[in-house]
XYZ file of C-alpha atoms in Angstrom:
398
model
C -8.213 -30.829 1.895
C -7.668 -29.285 -1.512
C -3.998 -28.968 -2.511
C -2.806 -25.330 -2.700
C 0.562 -23.934 -3.710
C 3.492 -23.518 -1.287
C 3.678 -19.965 -0.006
C 7.355 -18.743 -0.470
C 8.285 -15.563 1.346
C 11.425 -13.431 1.333
C 13.940 -13.512 4.143
C 16.338 -10.640 3.956
C 17.655 -11.269 7.410
C 17.317 -13.773 10.168
C 14.772 -11.772 12.003
C 12.646 -11.448 8.730
C 12.975 -15.183 8.227
C 11.412 -15.803 11.733
C 8.665 -13.242 10.995
C 7.724 -14.869 7.712
C 7.611 -18.385 9.177
C 5.673 -17.251 12.170
C 3.073 -15.626 10.092
C 2.450 -18.586 7.894
C 4.986 -18.976 5.135
C 5.571 -22.546 4.056
C 9.045 -21.655 2.766
C 11.547 -18.822 2.675
C 14.329 -17.894 0.362
C 17.461 -16.052 1.447
C 21.114 -15.519 0.487
C 24.493 -16.047 1.913
C 27.124 -13.184 1.884
C 28.071 -14.079 -1.638
C 26.609 -15.068 -5.051
C 23.116 -13.474 -4.761
C 21.386 -10.570 -6.539
C 20.598 -8.450 -3.390
C 24.040 -7.408 -2.152
C 22.349 -4.475 -0.288
C 20.274 -6.787 1.754
C 21.589 -7.888 5.127
C 21.962 -11.512 3.988
C 23.153 -14.487 6.226
C 26.382 -15.529 7.842
C 26.992 -19.209 8.130
C 25.885 -19.008 11.734
C 22.770 -17.243 10.840
C 22.045 -19.734 8.117
C 22.332 -22.579 10.647
C 19.966 -20.837 13.052
C 17.457 -19.899 10.397
C 17.341 -23.492 8.966
C 16.786 -24.908 12.441
C 14.021 -22.345 13.152
C 12.281 -22.978 9.885
C 12.473 -26.760 10.132
C 11.170 -26.873 13.719
C 8.088 -25.115 12.359
C 7.662 -27.277 9.367
C 8.915 -24.687 6.828
C 11.647 -25.132 4.307
C 14.607 -22.877 3.322
C 15.939 -22.061 -0.175
C 19.240 -20.390 -0.720
C 19.690 -18.096 -3.801
C 22.946 -18.355 -5.876
C 21.307 -16.590 -8.742
C 23.957 -14.085 -9.898
C 25.844 -14.643 -13.154
C 29.223 -15.749 -11.988
C 32.695 -15.448 -13.499
C 35.559 -17.923 -13.155
C 36.924 -16.386 -10.022
C 33.502 -16.648 -8.351
C 33.084 -20.266 -9.366
C 36.487 -21.150 -7.655
C 34.913 -20.265 -4.297
C 31.524 -21.789 -4.901
C 32.137 -25.595 -4.124
C 33.085 -24.874 -0.464
C 29.937 -22.675 -0.048
C 27.727 -25.480 -1.601
C 29.256 -28.075 0.678
C 28.468 -25.818 3.645
C 24.860 -25.371 2.572
C 24.348 -29.095 2.323
C 25.814 -29.626 5.777
C 23.297 -27.049 7.169
C 20.389 -28.859 5.584
C 19.332 -26.249 2.985
C 16.268 -27.558 1.240
C 17.132 -26.248 -2.336
C 19.347 -23.815 -4.204
C 17.869 -21.404 -6.672
C 20.318 -20.799 -9.524
C 20.288 -19.324 -13.110
C 23.697 -20.003 -14.553
C 24.654 -23.411 -16.185
C 28.141 -23.358 -14.629
C 26.693 -22.735 -11.166
C 24.130 -25.614 -11.607
C 26.903 -27.958 -12.650
C 29.024 -26.918 -9.781
C 26.088 -27.487 -7.307
C 25.548 -30.926 -8.808
C 29.248 -31.838 -8.670
C 29.558 -30.927 -5.058
C 26.217 -31.825 -3.363
C 22.920 -33.562 -3.639
C 20.925 -30.425 -2.958
C 17.750 -30.088 -5.128
C 18.158 -27.248 -7.694
C 15.515 -24.635 -8.659
C 15.923 -22.526 -11.698
C 15.920 -18.800 -10.877
C 13.576 -16.303 -12.678
C 16.797 -14.679 -13.914
C 17.094 -17.397 -16.450
C 13.791 -16.197 -18.061
C 12.280 -19.530 -18.576
C 9.076 -18.773 -20.498
C 8.115 -21.870 -22.525
C 7.738 -25.576 -22.501
C 10.933 -26.443 -24.519
C 13.043 -24.220 -22.168
C 11.627 -25.954 -19.092
C 12.358 -29.407 -20.549
C 15.937 -28.339 -21.311
C 16.449 -27.146 -17.668
C 14.904 -30.387 -16.414
C 17.510 -32.336 -18.296
C 20.218 -30.249 -16.693
C 19.000 -31.539 -13.222
C 16.587 -28.731 -12.302
C 13.573 -29.840 -10.216
C 11.685 -26.679 -10.250
C 11.558 -23.711 -12.643
C 10.867 -20.217 -11.306
C 9.203 -18.874 -14.413
C 9.967 -15.461 -15.860
C 7.634 -12.757 -14.546
C 6.386 -12.286 -18.176
C 4.485 -15.747 -18.002
C 0.837 -15.799 -17.443
C -0.795 -18.343 -15.019
C -2.265 -20.343 -17.893
C 1.030 -20.443 -19.656
C 2.600 -21.659 -16.399
C 0.050 -24.516 -16.193
C 0.838 -25.643 -19.646
C 4.573 -25.642 -18.900
C 4.048 -27.695 -15.737
C 1.890 -30.273 -17.512
C 3.942 -30.745 -20.684
C 7.458 -30.281 -19.309
C 6.460 -32.392 -16.191
C 8.387 -30.203 -13.899
C 7.500 -28.139 -10.777
C 6.641 -24.561 -11.566
C 6.954 -21.556 -9.350
C 5.584 -18.070 -10.000
C 5.696 -14.577 -8.299
C 2.424 -13.619 -6.860
C 3.228 -10.379 -5.086
C 5.814 -7.572 -4.982
C 7.944 -5.251 -7.149
C 8.122 -5.770 -10.882
C 10.808 -5.103 -13.410
C 10.197 -3.459 -16.757
C 12.980 -5.559 -18.464
C 12.815 -9.290 -19.092
C 14.054 -10.698 -15.832
C 17.799 -11.073 -15.825
C 18.400 -9.020 -18.917
C 18.714 -5.456 -17.775
C 21.940 -3.501 -17.721
C 20.573 0.045 -17.206
C 22.083 0.178 -13.683
C 25.473 -0.879 -15.110
C 25.543 2.224 -17.322
C 23.897 4.840 -15.087
C 25.471 3.801 -11.736
C 28.345 1.572 -12.642
C 26.514 -1.205 -10.594
C 26.115 -4.672 -12.108
C 22.436 -5.492 -12.001
C 23.171 -9.250 -12.741
C 25.814 -9.507 -10.022
C 24.005 -8.177 -6.951
C 24.386 -4.446 -7.482
C 21.135 -3.261 -9.144
C 20.472 0.344 -8.344
C 16.849 0.194 -9.601
C 17.652 2.863 -12.220
C 14.262 2.061 -13.905
C 12.582 3.787 -10.886
C 14.291 7.145 -11.685
C 12.755 10.101 -13.312
C 13.929 10.568 -16.959
C 13.494 13.422 -19.415
C 11.932 12.604 -22.745
C 13.053 14.883 -25.553
C 10.934 15.422 -28.709
C 11.529 17.274 -31.920
C 9.305 19.997 -30.569
C 11.142 21.266 -27.402
C 7.902 22.406 -25.941
C 6.780 18.744 -25.793
C 9.838 17.905 -23.435
C 8.434 15.900 -20.509
C 9.707 14.289 -17.463
C 8.371 10.933 -16.502
C 8.893 7.594 -14.707
C 8.026 5.719 -17.862
C 10.153 2.637 -16.954
C 8.815 2.154 -13.384
C 6.274 -0.698 -12.978
C 3.350 -1.033 -10.656
C 3.568 -3.656 -7.968
C 2.255 -7.165 -8.591
C -0.711 -8.253 -6.443
C -2.106 -11.755 -7.276
C -4.597 -12.048 -4.362
C -7.647 -11.656 -6.621
C -6.452 -14.476 -8.937
C -5.262 -16.986 -6.415
C -7.836 -19.485 -7.497
C -6.269 -19.555 -10.980
C -2.924 -20.562 -9.471
C -4.617 -23.386 -7.674
C -6.660 -24.524 -10.733
C -3.510 -24.620 -12.890
C -1.657 -26.686 -10.326
C 1.114 -24.168 -9.647
C 3.451 -25.707 -7.052
C 4.770 -22.457 -5.348
C 3.782 -18.902 -5.287
C 6.498 -16.446 -4.445
C 6.586 -13.060 -2.716
C 9.235 -10.627 -3.867
C 10.915 -8.451 -1.298
C 14.141 -9.528 0.506
C 15.020 -5.903 1.073
C 11.633 -4.842 2.460
C 10.617 -4.501 6.056
C 9.647 -6.854 8.813
C 6.047 -5.396 8.580
C 5.991 -6.357 4.933
C 7.315 -9.873 5.515
C 4.697 -10.546 8.247
C 1.761 -8.914 6.594
C 2.148 -10.493 3.135
C 2.904 -13.944 4.644
C -0.170 -13.744 6.861
C -2.614 -12.559 4.131
C -1.630 -15.089 1.551
C -1.348 -17.908 4.071
C -4.861 -17.210 5.458
C -6.256 -17.017 1.934
C -4.681 -20.349 0.865
C -5.809 -22.061 4.061
C -9.395 -20.777 3.544
C -9.382 -22.159 0.007
C -7.929 -25.602 1.167
C -10.725 -25.910 3.665
C -13.660 -24.476 1.655
C -12.822 -24.802 -1.983
C -13.498 -21.098 -2.627
C -12.897 -17.515 -1.523
C -16.541 -16.709 -0.776
C -15.793 -14.969 2.424
C -15.950 -11.385 3.743
C -12.254 -12.036 4.735
C -11.276 -11.250 1.196
C -12.042 -7.563 1.868
C -9.933 -7.654 4.986
C -7.065 -9.308 3.225
C -7.266 -6.561 0.496
C -7.180 -3.888 3.112
C -4.129 -5.495 4.868
C -2.185 -5.538 1.644
C -2.634 -1.783 1.368
C -1.090 -1.231 4.855
C 2.527 -2.089 3.706
C 4.810 -0.009 1.587
C 3.719 -0.494 -2.041
C 3.382 1.181 -5.424
C -0.089 1.066 -7.027
C -1.100 -2.574 -7.528
C -1.681 -4.511 -10.743
C -1.989 -8.095 -11.798
C 0.818 -7.517 -14.260
C 1.222 -10.411 -16.626
C -0.722 -13.067 -14.601
C -3.889 -12.759 -16.697
C -2.980 -10.683 -19.689
C 0.056 -8.995 -20.968
C 1.310 -5.965 -18.966
C 0.984 -2.691 -20.801
C 0.716 1.078 -20.384
C -1.704 0.651 -17.477
C 0.907 -1.143 -15.425
C 3.380 1.807 -15.506
C 3.796 3.523 -12.236
C 4.478 6.990 -13.520
C 4.874 8.713 -10.124
C 7.627 9.687 -7.677
C 8.522 6.999 -5.125
C 7.406 7.949 -1.648
C 6.729 6.213 1.667
C 4.510 9.042 2.835
C 1.455 7.405 1.314
C 1.820 4.314 3.486
C -0.751 4.256 6.256
C 1.122 2.042 8.766
C 4.602 1.598 10.069
C 6.070 -1.107 12.373
C 6.539 0.406 15.834
C 7.778 -2.721 17.542
C 7.550 -6.541 18.072
C 6.495 -8.426 21.131
C 9.471 -9.925 23.070
C 7.428 -11.379 25.766
C 3.942 -11.406 27.402
C 2.710 -11.410 30.874
C -0.918 -12.406 30.865
C -3.364 -9.742 31.950
C -0.561 -7.372 32.855
C 1.562 -6.152 29.901
C 3.366 -6.913 26.615
C 7.098 -6.367 26.571
C 7.872 -4.578 23.319
C 11.154 -3.868 21.406
C 10.562 -0.482 19.980
C 11.389 -0.086 16.230
C 9.793 3.401 15.718
C 8.892 5.862 18.380
C 5.338 6.022 19.654
C 3.605 7.881 22.491
C 1.301 7.417 25.510
C -2.380 7.191 24.514
C -1.484 6.622 20.834
C -3.692 3.933 19.073
C -1.663 0.895 18.192
C -2.497 -2.405 16.450
C -1.380 -5.818 17.256
C -0.999 -8.238 14.274
C -1.766 -11.704 15.519
C -0.506 -14.785 13.720
C -4.174 -15.745 12.970
C -7.194 -13.539 12.709
C -7.892 -9.866 12.499
C -5.588 -7.087 13.833
C -6.430 -5.991 17.271
C -6.617 -2.187 17.937
C -5.705 -0.864 21.475
C -4.571 2.295 23.047
C -1.152 2.557 24.766
C -2.765 4.080 27.795
C 0.341 3.595 29.727
C 3.916 2.921 28.721
C 6.600 1.930 31.121
C 10.290 1.121 31.024
C 11.913 -1.894 32.429
C 12.315 -0.002 35.684
C 8.529 0.628 35.798
C 9.123 4.385 35.256
C 6.419 6.003 33.113
C 7.447 6.758 29.489
C 5.667 9.614 27.526
C 7.428 8.878 24.279
C 9.454 5.750 23.443
C 12.895 5.620 21.721
C 13.814 3.070 19.055
C 15.994 0.066 20.161
C 14.585 0.183 23.736
C 12.389 -2.201 25.624
C 9.078 -0.923 27.045
C 5.818 -2.383 28.629
C 2.481 -1.628 27.080
C -0.934 -2.755 28.161
C -1.807 -6.474 27.812
C -3.818 -7.457 24.633
C -5.866 -10.572 24.515
C -4.375 -13.130 22.044
C -0.943 -11.535 21.903
C 1.877 -13.838 21.425
C 5.661 -13.597 21.503
C 7.048 -12.244 18.112
C 3.845 -10.568 17.190
C 4.192 -7.238 15.286
C 2.899 -3.952 16.603
C 2.058 -1.286 14.107
C 0.611 2.247 14.025
C -0.763 4.602 11.591
C 1.883 7.058 10.325
C 1.623 10.410 12.194
């Protein structure tokens, strides 16, 4: 078997952790209730961390916790206790960006440390420095190309991790304060308002040339077409952005990249019609226009997403997940978004292509016929061959 990178998926909640692991992620990254950069995400209580680590480890996946905010002294005072808790729970690594945080982790635990992309490590000498500070892996700045990453790995002799998919930032990672000024929310302490996605007015000397634009908004990263380059350069881990994104996103992205990496490990190439199916799948989740960003050449004007944000262009939404199955009879589904009798649905299995079927009959737990479902209820839909517990059901947006 050919060695391929670890697939690292986002886990914005305990349920999303389970989805990512079930759909093939080798590792997940998440945050506790403090010290991360996604304060708007659901994040994990200590009890949820314990359950999440157990769930992942039982399925041969690992769990990384992010403590990647830039902390002040009052924050550091609370950090040692949290770090000791993480060690007791069996967290596999901590992703950090601040030297003070790294020292605090080392002083209070033996947990491996990965350098966050927030530190903007972009070159060999930087990687060597962080290695001397006790960092075992550097999550390179998103401005780094795959070839540059390979050079850093070889010459600094340290593990490297790169982003392969998801939202991109117009600023150097960890060096943006637009949100601080426009919204009063600290982008480097968990409060980013994504101000770069807003529409701005550009004023010129000629007033007639005034223009509104989204000139700071970036297209989303999609590295599927260059996966072989990651493998050839020996990249240790490829990371999917998106802790605040949906369950459907976590499952779909994990499934696509996991299947692609497994195919390469077995065959040594991507010469398969599946590549077209994988590309189609990536278009079925919420995304801006895709681009390879800095992976092969420097991002430029062509990577600007100069459009208004909208979910209406997304073809598919998650309408539920399978809670249980009764072979040849029905699937018990927890409804996330309403659907109707005779509507065409798709089951996303853990392996293989999605299965389309018609909800020819929907019943409640009392076996009464349901014409239109309601979110947060349990219903029975027709049995689908190959269905498993925790599979996602989706449907085209009406």
